[in-house]
């Protein structure tokens, strides 16, 4: 499996290696999409219903609705996808910049009237300041592995205005490792259990393998504190998930 190096996490996607972007572009153009297939060593083949990437406020889970409610000032929507959160924030009168490594998705966002840019969050050449940094739909997943968290916190410090906040939702996926008796069977030697390997496919477009981090609230708080952030839980979701708010101490 491809190791996540800095050059990898600082890059953007080419259209032929961007199944999600292909799905978003097709759904936007035609109102229909084929299956967006998801593979991982952790579970059987799964699917992301493409329509959910275009969800509106009323179809969003509680933690996303709450995150949108808390957004204020200039907002950076990280890994904005089709722009579903950006659009809602624009409708509420906020100034939003949406960034994504998928040129196909950014093109859709621009067509939807969003100020969107093809930018990798970890790219230091992207210099700007925001009151709110939104990382929705487990957006912290972009760090891939716990070992990359220092780069995340460094970038957040560079991009936050004084008094700014980060709103992110994630999940504690330890429930996946529970046996029939409810005991959690996790081999700590394999690394943090929330580092999930993924590959996606849309029609014939196959993406590269990547890691996507799911992080439990206590682990997030610990790392956040070590990097000068206060981490508060705003709300619990319905399925081991939560919304957190990070502010600089
Ligand atoms: N926030 C959207 C999309 C979530 S899917 C929603 O809730 O519907 C995750 C998105 O993050 C994808 O569009 C992917 O292209 C983008 N992404 C992945 N790594 C990124 C990075 N390092 N910088 C910016 N965007 C990234």
mmCIF file of N, CA, C and O in Angstrom, residues 72-153:
data_model
loop_
_atom_site.group_PDB
_atom_site.id
_atom_site.type_symbol
_atom_site.label_atom_id
_atom_site.label_comp_id
_atom_site.label_asym_id
_atom_site.label_seq_id
_atom_site.Cartn_x
_atom_site.Cartn_y
_atom_site.Cartn_z
ATOM 1 N N UNK A 72 -19.176 31.156 11.773
ATOM 2 C CA UNK A 72 -19.314 32.610 11.792
ATOM 3 C C UNK A 72 -18.116 33.233 11.071
ATOM 4 O O UNK A 72 -17.083 32.597 10.904
ATOM 5 N N UNK A 73 -18.293 34.472 10.650
ATOM 6 C CA UNK A 73 -17.219 35.212 9.990
ATOM 7 C C UNK A 73 -16.850 34.614 8.643
ATOM 8 O O UNK A 73 -17.695 34.048 7.940
ATOM 9 N N UNK A 74 -15.573 34.739 8.291
ATOM 10 C CA UNK A 74 -15.071 34.116 7.033
ATOM 11 C C UNK A 74 -14.885 32.630 7.285
ATOM 12 O O UNK A 74 -14.217 32.247 8.243
ATOM 13 N N UNK A 75 -15.415 31.811 6.413
ATOM 14 C CA UNK A 75 -15.375 30.362 6.639
ATOM 15 C C UNK A 75 -14.557 29.668 5.539
ATOM 16 O O UNK A 75 -14.732 29.962 4.351
ATOM 17 N N UNK A 76 -13.676 28.748 5.963
ATOM 18 C CA UNK A 76 -12.982 27.861 5.024
ATOM 19 C C UNK A 76 -13.632 26.488 5.123
ATOM 20 O O UNK A 76 -13.645 25.874 6.195
ATOM 21 N N UNK A 77 -14.184 26.008 4.009
ATOM 22 C CA UNK A 77 -14.793 24.673 3.959
ATOM 23 C C UNK A 77 -13.733 23.740 3.362
ATOM 24 O O UNK A 77 -13.439 23.794 2.166
ATOM 25 N N UNK A 78 -13.156 22.899 4.217
ATOM 26 C CA UNK A 78 -12.030 22.043 3.801
ATOM 27 C C UNK A 78 -12.555 20.715 3.231
ATOM 28 O O UNK A 78 -13.352 20.043 3.869
ATOM 29 N N UNK A 79 -12.089 20.351 2.054
ATOM 30 C CA UNK A 79 -12.574 19.120 1.410
ATOM 31 C C UNK A 79 -14.055 19.274 1.134
ATOM 32 O O UNK A 79 -14.877 18.447 1.523
ATOM 33 N N UNK A 80 -14.391 20.353 0.422
ATOM 34 C CA UNK A 80 -15.789 20.797 0.337
ATOM 35 C C UNK A 80 -16.655 19.935 -0.575
ATOM 36 O O UNK A 80 -17.880 20.026 -0.539
ATOM 37 N N UNK A 81 -16.040 19.101 -1.431
ATOM 38 C CA UNK A 81 -16.816 18.169 -2.266
ATOM 39 C C UNK A 81 -17.727 18.889 -3.244
ATOM 40 O O UNK A 81 -17.283 19.732 -4.032
ATOM 41 N N UNK A 82 -19.009 18.592 -3.193
ATOM 42 C CA UNK A 82 -19.968 19.254 -4.099
ATOM 43 C C UNK A 82 -20.320 20.654 -3.594
ATOM 44 O O UNK A 82 -21.002 21.396 -4.292
ATOM 45 N N UNK A 83 -19.901 20.969 -2.366
ATOM 46 C CA UNK A 83 -20.169 22.296 -1.807
ATOM 47 C C UNK A 83 -21.462 22.384 -1.021
ATOM 48 O O UNK A 83 -21.986 23.474 -0.799
ATOM 49 N N UNK A 84 -21.961 21.245 -0.538
ATOM 50 C CA UNK A 84 -23.278 21.280 0.131
ATOM 51 C C UNK A 84 -23.265 22.166 1.384
ATOM 52 O O UNK A 84 -24.230 22.898 1.633
ATOM 53 N N UNK A 85 -22.178 22.141 2.147
ATOM 54 C CA UNK A 85 -22.126 22.999 3.340
ATOM 55 C C UNK A 85 -21.862 24.452 2.958
ATOM 56 O O UNK A 85 -22.458 25.365 3.526
ATOM 57 N N UNK A 86 -20.960 24.649 1.985
ATOM 58 C CA UNK A 86 -20.649 26.013 1.541
ATOM 59 C C UNK A 86 -21.916 26.726 1.072
ATOM 60 O O UNK A 86 -22.160 27.883 1.422
ATOM 61 N N UNK A 87 -22.730 26.011 0.281
ATOM 62 C CA UNK A 87 -23.945 26.627 -0.257
ATOM 63 C C UNK A 87 -24.883 27.075 0.846
ATOM 64 O O UNK A 87 -25.445 28.172 0.804
ATOM 65 N N UNK A 88 -25.058 26.222 1.844
ATOM 66 C CA UNK A 88 -25.944 26.560 2.959
ATOM 67 C C UNK A 88 -25.415 27.807 3.686
ATOM 68 O O UNK A 88 -26.184 28.690 4.065
ATOM 69 N N UNK A 89 -24.099 27.871 3.862
ATOM 70 C CA UNK A 89 -23.510 29.017 4.569
ATOM 71 C C UNK A 89 -23.653 30.300 3.751
ATOM 72 O O UNK A 89 -23.908 31.372 4.304
ATOM 73 N N UNK A 90 -23.484 30.184 2.436
ATOM 74 C CA UNK A 90 -23.663 31.362 1.565
ATOM 75 C C UNK A 90 -25.105 31.852 1.683
ATOM 76 O O UNK A 90 -25.369 33.047 1.802
ATOM 77 N N UNK A 91 -26.056 30.903 1.688
ATOM 78 C CA UNK A 91 -27.472 31.283 1.828
ATOM 79 C C UNK A 91 -27.743 31.977 3.146
ATOM 80 O O UNK A 91 -28.694 32.742 3.279
ATOM 81 N N UNK A 92 -26.899 31.683 4.148
ATOM 82 C CA UNK A 92 -27.052 32.340 5.451
ATOM 83 C C UNK A 92 -26.281 33.652 5.510
ATOM 84 O O UNK A 92 -26.157 34.254 6.572
ATOM 85 N N UNK A 93 -25.676 34.059 4.387
ATOM 86 C CA UNK A 93 -25.013 35.367 4.321
ATOM 87 C C UNK A 93 -23.549 35.356 4.727
ATOM 88 O O UNK A 93 -22.951 36.417 4.889
ATOM 89 N N UNK A 94 -22.950 34.176 4.896
ATOM 90 C CA UNK A 94 -21.539 34.129 5.300
ATOM 91 C C UNK A 94 -20.626 34.139 4.075
ATOM 92 O O UNK A 94 -21.020 33.724 2.990
ATOM 93 N N UNK A 95 -19.399 34.610 4.303
ATOM 94 C CA UNK A 95 -18.395 34.581 3.228
ATOM 95 C C UNK A 95 -17.650 33.253 3.325
ATOM 96 O O UNK A 95 -17.112 32.915 4.387
ATOM 97 N N UNK A 96 -17.643 32.495 2.246
ATOM 98 C CA UNK A 96 -17.086 31.135 2.291
ATOM 99 C C UNK A 96 -16.070 30.926 1.174
ATOM 100 O O UNK A 96 -16.277 31.369 0.038
ATOM 101 N N UNK A 97 -14.983 30.241 1.514
ATOM 102 C CA UNK A 97 -14.060 29.724 0.499
ATOM 103 C C UNK A 97 -14.088 28.196 0.638
ATOM 104 O O UNK A 97 -13.894 27.658 1.735
ATOM 105 N N UNK A 98 -14.341 27.509 -0.475
ATOM 106 C CA UNK A 98 -14.327 26.043 -0.458
ATOM 107 C C UNK A 98 -13.051 25.556 -1.127
ATOM 108 O O UNK A 98 -12.698 26.044 -2.199
ATOM 109 N N UNK A 99 -12.343 24.641 -0.470
ATOM 110 C CA UNK A 99 -11.151 24.077 -1.119
ATOM 111 C C UNK A 99 -11.300 22.563 -1.241
ATOM 112 O O UNK A 99 -11.928 21.917 -0.400
ATOM 113 N N UNK A 100 -10.705 22.041 -2.299
ATOM 114 C CA UNK A 100 -10.730 20.590 -2.503
ATOM 115 C C UNK A 100 -9.581 20.221 -3.441
ATOM 116 O O UNK A 100 -9.186 21.022 -4.286
ATOM 117 N N UNK A 101 -9.074 18.995 -3.284
ATOM 118 C CA UNK A 101 -8.006 18.527 -4.177
ATOM 119 C C UNK A 101 -8.575 17.978 -5.479
ATOM 120 O O UNK A 101 -7.823 17.534 -6.331
ATOM 121 N N UNK A 102 -9.889 17.985 -5.616
ATOM 122 C CA UNK A 102 -10.530 17.460 -6.822
ATOM 123 C C UNK A 102 -10.921 18.608 -7.752
ATOM 124 O O UNK A 102 -11.898 19.321 -7.494
ATOM 125 N N UNK A 103 -10.185 18.787 -8.883
ATOM 126 C CA UNK A 103 -10.580 19.840 -9.826
ATOM 127 C C UNK A 103 -12.002 19.627 -10.348
ATOM 128 O O UNK A 103 -12.714 20.603 -10.598
ATOM 129 N N UNK A 104 -12.438 18.371 -10.484
ATOM 130 C CA UNK A 104 -13.799 18.107 -10.969
ATOM 131 C C UNK A 104 -14.830 18.642 -9.978
ATOM 132 O O UNK A 104 -15.826 19.260 -10.368
ATOM 133 N N UNK A 105 -14.600 18.397 -8.691
ATOM 134 C CA UNK A 105 -15.538 18.885 -7.667
ATOM 135 C C UNK A 105 -15.498 20.408 -7.576
ATOM 136 O O UNK A 105 -16.544 21.050 -7.417
ATOM 137 N N UNK A 106 -14.309 20.971 -7.690
ATOM 138 C CA UNK A 106 -14.189 22.435 -7.607
ATOM 139 C C UNK A 106 -14.926 23.080 -8.776
ATOM 140 O O UNK A 106 -15.597 24.106 -8.616
ATOM 141 N N UNK A 107 -14.852 22.460 -9.941
ATOM 142 C CA UNK A 107 -15.571 22.983 -11.100
ATOM 143 C C UNK A 107 -17.082 22.997 -10.819
ATOM 144 O O UNK A 107 -17.777 23.974 -11.105
ATOM 145 N N UNK A 108 -17.585 21.923 -10.207
ATOM 146 C CA UNK A 108 -19.016 21.867 -9.857
ATOM 147 C C UNK A 108 -19.340 22.969 -8.844
ATOM 148 O O UNK A 108 -20.340 23.684 -8.969
ATOM 149 N N UNK A 109 -18.471 23.125 -7.839
ATOM 150 C CA UNK A 109 -18.735 24.177 -6.836
ATOM 151 C C UNK A 109 -18.790 25.551 -7.489
ATOM 152 O O UNK A 109 -19.666 26.355 -7.175
ATOM 153 N N UNK A 110 -17.851 25.822 -8.397
ATOM 154 C CA UNK A 110 -17.846 27.137 -9.065
ATOM 155 C C UNK A 110 -19.150 27.326 -9.836
ATOM 156 O O UNK A 110 -19.765 28.397 -9.777
ATOM 157 N N UNK A 111 -19.598 26.274 -10.525
ATOM 158 C CA UNK A 111 -20.865 26.374 -11.275
ATOM 159 C C UNK A 111 -22.043 26.614 -10.339
ATOM 160 O O UNK A 111 -23.058 27.180 -10.732
ATOM 161 N N UNK A 112 -21.921 26.166 -9.100
ATOM 162 C CA UNK A 112 -23.008 26.379 -8.117
ATOM 163 C C UNK A 112 -22.873 27.737 -7.418
ATOM 164 O O UNK A 112 -23.593 28.025 -6.483
ATOM 165 N N UNK A 113 -21.911 28.536 -7.853
ATOM 166 C CA UNK A 113 -21.787 29.901 -7.321
ATOM 167 C C UNK A 113 -20.923 30.016 -6.079
ATOM 168 O O UNK A 113 -20.976 31.017 -5.360
ATOM 169 N N UNK A 114 -20.106 28.993 -5.829
ATOM 170 C CA UNK A 114 -19.248 29.010 -4.639
ATOM 171 C C UNK A 114 -17.849 29.504 -5.020
ATOM 172 O O UNK A 114 -17.344 29.168 -6.096
ATOM 173 N N UNK A 115 -17.241 30.276 -4.149
ATOM 174 C CA UNK A 115 -15.854 30.698 -4.338
ATOM 175 C C UNK A 115 -14.971 29.502 -3.961
ATOM 176 O O UNK A 115 -14.648 29.309 -2.794
ATOM 177 N N UNK A 116 -14.658 28.679 -4.954
ATOM 178 C CA UNK A 116 -13.957 27.412 -4.677
ATOM 179 C C UNK A 116 -12.616 27.372 -5.392
ATOM 180 O O UNK A 116 -12.470 27.903 -6.490
ATOM 181 N N UNK A 117 -11.661 26.724 -4.750
ATOM 182 C CA UNK A 117 -10.303 26.645 -5.317
ATOM 183 C C UNK A 117 -9.771 25.220 -5.207
ATOM 184 O O UNK A 117 -10.045 24.523 -4.231
ATOM 185 N N UNK A 118 -8.962 24.856 -6.218
ATOM 186 C CA UNK A 118 -8.258 23.567 -6.160
ATOM 187 C C UNK A 118 -7.033 23.776 -5.278
ATOM 188 O O UNK A 118 -6.039 24.357 -5.706
ATOM 189 N N UNK A 119 -7.161 23.361 -4.026
ATOM 190 C CA UNK A 119 -6.082 23.557 -3.057
ATOM 191 C C UNK A 119 -6.017 22.338 -2.159
ATOM 192 O O UNK A 119 -7.047 21.842 -1.692
ATOM 193 N N UNK A 120 -4.792 21.871 -1.921
ATOM 194 C CA UNK A 120 -4.598 20.858 -0.889
ATOM 195 C C UNK A 120 -4.412 21.592 0.437
ATOM 196 O O UNK A 120 -3.557 22.484 0.547
ATOM 197 N N UNK A 121 -5.194 21.198 1.425
ATOM 198 C CA UNK A 121 -5.153 21.862 2.731
ATOM 199 C C UNK A 121 -3.728 21.952 3.279
ATOM 200 O O UNK A 121 -3.378 22.912 3.972
ATOM 201 N N UNK A 122 -2.886 20.954 2.987
ATOM 202 C CA UNK A 122 -1.534 20.914 3.559
ATOM 203 C C UNK A 122 -0.527 21.731 2.764
ATOM 204 O O UNK A 122 0.634 21.822 3.157
ATOM 205 N N UNK A 123 -0.971 22.331 1.669
ATOM 206 C CA UNK A 123 -0.064 23.090 0.809
ATOM 207 C C UNK A 123 0.193 24.479 1.406
ATOM 208 O O UNK A 123 -0.710 25.323 1.452
ATOM 209 N N UNK A 124 1.425 24.718 1.816
ATOM 210 C CA UNK A 124 1.776 25.980 2.479
ATOM 211 C C UNK A 124 1.647 27.193 1.558
ATOM 212 O O UNK A 124 1.656 28.322 2.027
ATOM 213 N N UNK A 125 1.534 26.932 0.252
ATOM 214 C CA UNK A 125 1.387 28.066 -0.677
ATOM 215 C C UNK A 125 -0.006 28.680 -0.562
ATOM 216 O O UNK A 125 -0.243 29.786 -1.038
ATOM 217 N N UNK A 126 -0.942 27.931 0.033
ATOM 218 C CA UNK A 126 -2.276 28.500 0.260
ATOM 219 C C UNK A 126 -2.221 29.305 1.556
ATOM 220 O O UNK A 126 -2.120 28.762 2.652
ATOM 221 N N UNK A 127 -2.251 30.635 1.403
ATOM 222 C CA UNK A 127 -2.123 31.524 2.557
ATOM 223 C C UNK A 127 -3.382 32.389 2.625
ATOM 224 O O UNK A 127 -3.695 33.104 1.666
ATOM 225 N N UNK A 128 -4.097 32.307 3.704
ATOM 226 C CA UNK A 128 -5.293 33.126 3.907
ATOM 227 C C UNK A 128 -5.654 32.980 5.385
ATOM 228 O O UNK A 128 -5.027 32.200 6.107
ATOM 229 N N UNK A 129 -6.654 33.733 5.854
ATOM 230 C CA UNK A 129 -7.040 33.653 7.275
ATOM 231 C C UNK A 129 -8.554 33.576 7.397
ATOM 232 O O UNK A 129 -9.261 34.289 6.679
ATOM 233 N N UNK A 130 -8.999 32.767 8.329
ATOM 234 C CA UNK A 130 -10.442 32.527 8.469
ATOM 235 C C UNK A 130 -10.862 32.559 9.941
ATOM 236 O O UNK A 130 -10.088 32.210 10.825
ATOM 237 N N UNK A 131 -12.134 32.947 10.153
ATOM 238 C CA UNK A 131 -12.700 32.896 11.512
ATOM 239 C C UNK A 131 -13.130 31.481 11.858
ATOM 240 O O UNK A 131 -13.079 31.074 13.015
ATOM 241 N N UNK A 132 -13.589 30.740 10.832
ATOM 242 C CA UNK A 132 -14.049 29.360 11.055
ATOM 243 C C UNK A 132 -13.440 28.450 9.992
ATOM 244 O O UNK A 132 -13.476 28.776 8.799
ATOM 245 N N UNK A 133 -12.880 27.346 10.444
ATOM 246 C CA UNK A 133 -12.442 26.309 9.510
ATOM 247 C C UNK A 133 -13.350 25.104 9.730
ATOM 248 O O UNK A 133 -13.417 24.544 10.837
ATOM 249 N N UNK A 134 -14.106 24.760 8.695
ATOM 250 C CA UNK A 134 -15.092 23.672 8.777
ATOM 251 C C UNK A 134 -14.507 22.420 8.121
ATOM 252 O O UNK A 134 -14.041 22.471 6.976
ATOM 253 N N UNK A 135 -14.514 21.325 8.874
ATOM 254 C CA UNK A 135 -14.049 20.045 8.318
ATOM 255 C C UNK A 135 -15.188 19.047 8.526
ATOM 256 O O UNK A 135 -15.224 18.309 9.519
ATOM 257 N N UNK A 136 -16.143 19.062 7.597
ATOM 258 C CA UNK A 136 -17.369 18.276 7.776
ATOM 259 C C UNK A 136 -17.227 16.886 7.162
ATOM 260 O O UNK A 136 -16.358 16.645 6.342
ATOM 261 N N UNK A 137 -18.112 15.989 7.548
ATOM 262 C CA UNK A 137 -18.128 14.591 7.087
ATOM 263 C C UNK A 137 -16.771 13.945 7.379
ATOM 264 O O UNK A 137 -16.104 13.441 6.497
ATOM 265 N N UNK A 138 -16.378 14.029 8.641
ATOM 266 C CA UNK A 138 -15.103 13.470 9.086
ATOM 267 C C UNK A 138 -13.937 14.056 8.283
ATOM 268 O O UNK A 138 -13.020 13.355 7.874
ATOM 269 N N UNK A 139 -14.003 15.390 8.076
ATOM 270 C CA UNK A 139 -12.980 16.058 7.259
ATOM 271 C C UNK A 139 -11.571 15.918 7.802
ATOM 272 O O UNK A 139 -10.596 16.002 7.039
ATOM 273 N N UNK A 140 -11.422 15.650 9.112
ATOM 274 C CA UNK A 140 -10.088 15.444 9.679
ATOM 275 C C UNK A 140 -9.465 14.173 9.093
ATOM 276 O O UNK A 140 -8.247 13.959 9.186
ATOM 277 N N UNK A 141 -10.294 13.367 8.444
ATOM 278 C CA UNK A 141 -9.815 12.163 7.767
ATOM 279 C C UNK A 141 -8.654 12.432 6.836
ATOM 280 O O UNK A 141 -7.804 11.562 6.624
ATOM 281 N N UNK A 142 -8.571 13.642 6.300
ATOM 282 C CA UNK A 142 -7.510 13.973 5.332
ATOM 283 C C UNK A 142 -6.105 13.804 5.907
ATOM 284 O O UNK A 142 -5.165 13.694 5.148
ATOM 285 N N UNK A 143 -5.953 13.784 7.228
ATOM 286 C CA UNK A 143 -4.597 13.589 7.766
ATOM 287 C C UNK A 143 -4.146 12.142 7.588
ATOM 288 O O UNK A 143 -2.948 11.868 7.624
ATOM 289 N N UNK A 144 -5.099 11.233 7.387
ATOM 290 C CA UNK A 144 -4.761 9.839 7.102
ATOM 291 C C UNK A 144 -4.339 9.057 8.325
ATOM 292 O O UNK A 144 -4.934 8.056 8.671
ATOM 293 N N UNK A 145 -3.259 9.518 8.962
ATOM 294 C CA UNK A 145 -2.714 8.785 10.110
ATOM 295 C C UNK A 145 -2.415 9.760 11.251
ATOM 296 O O UNK A 145 -2.097 10.926 11.020
ATOM 297 N N UNK A 146 -2.463 9.226 12.457
ATOM 298 C CA UNK A 146 -2.189 10.018 13.659
ATOM 299 C C UNK A 146 -0.850 10.757 13.524
ATOM 300 O O UNK A 146 -0.718 11.897 13.939
ATOM 301 N N UNK A 147 0.145 10.092 12.913
ATOM 302 C CA UNK A 147 1.483 10.696 12.838
ATOM 303 C C UNK A 147 1.484 12.007 12.038
ATOM 304 O O UNK A 147 2.421 12.784 12.133
ATOM 305 N N UNK A 148 0.433 12.231 11.239
ATOM 306 C CA UNK A 148 0.360 13.474 10.447
ATOM 307 C C UNK A 148 -0.384 14.601 11.166
ATOM 308 O O UNK A 148 -0.523 15.695 10.617
ATOM 309 N N UNK A 149 -0.883 14.325 12.379
ATOM 310 C CA UNK A 149 -1.653 15.363 13.088
ATOM 311 C C UNK A 149 -0.857 16.660 13.315
ATOM 312 O O UNK A 149 -1.431 17.742 13.218
ATOM 313 N N UNK A 150 0.476 16.577 13.616
ATOM 314 C CA UNK A 150 1.212 17.842 13.803
ATOM 315 C C UNK A 150 1.098 18.771 12.589
ATOM 316 O O UNK A 150 0.976 19.986 12.747
ATOM 317 N N UNK A 151 1.094 18.183 11.378
ATOM 318 C CA UNK A 151 0.961 19.027 10.169
ATOM 319 C C UNK A 151 -0.413 19.677 10.118
ATOM 320 O O UNK A 151 -0.562 20.807 9.659
ATOM 321 N N UNK A 152 -1.432 18.944 10.565
ATOM 322 C CA UNK A 152 -2.783 19.513 10.586
ATOM 323 C C UNK A 152 -2.833 20.719 11.522
ATOM 324 O O UNK A 152 -3.298 21.798 11.150
ATOM 325 N N UNK A 153 -2.331 20.532 12.755
ATOM 326 C CA UNK A 153 -2.419 21.621 13.733
ATOM 327 C C UNK A 153 -1.586 22.826 13.289
ATOM 328 O O UNK A 153 -1.980 23.974 13.496
#
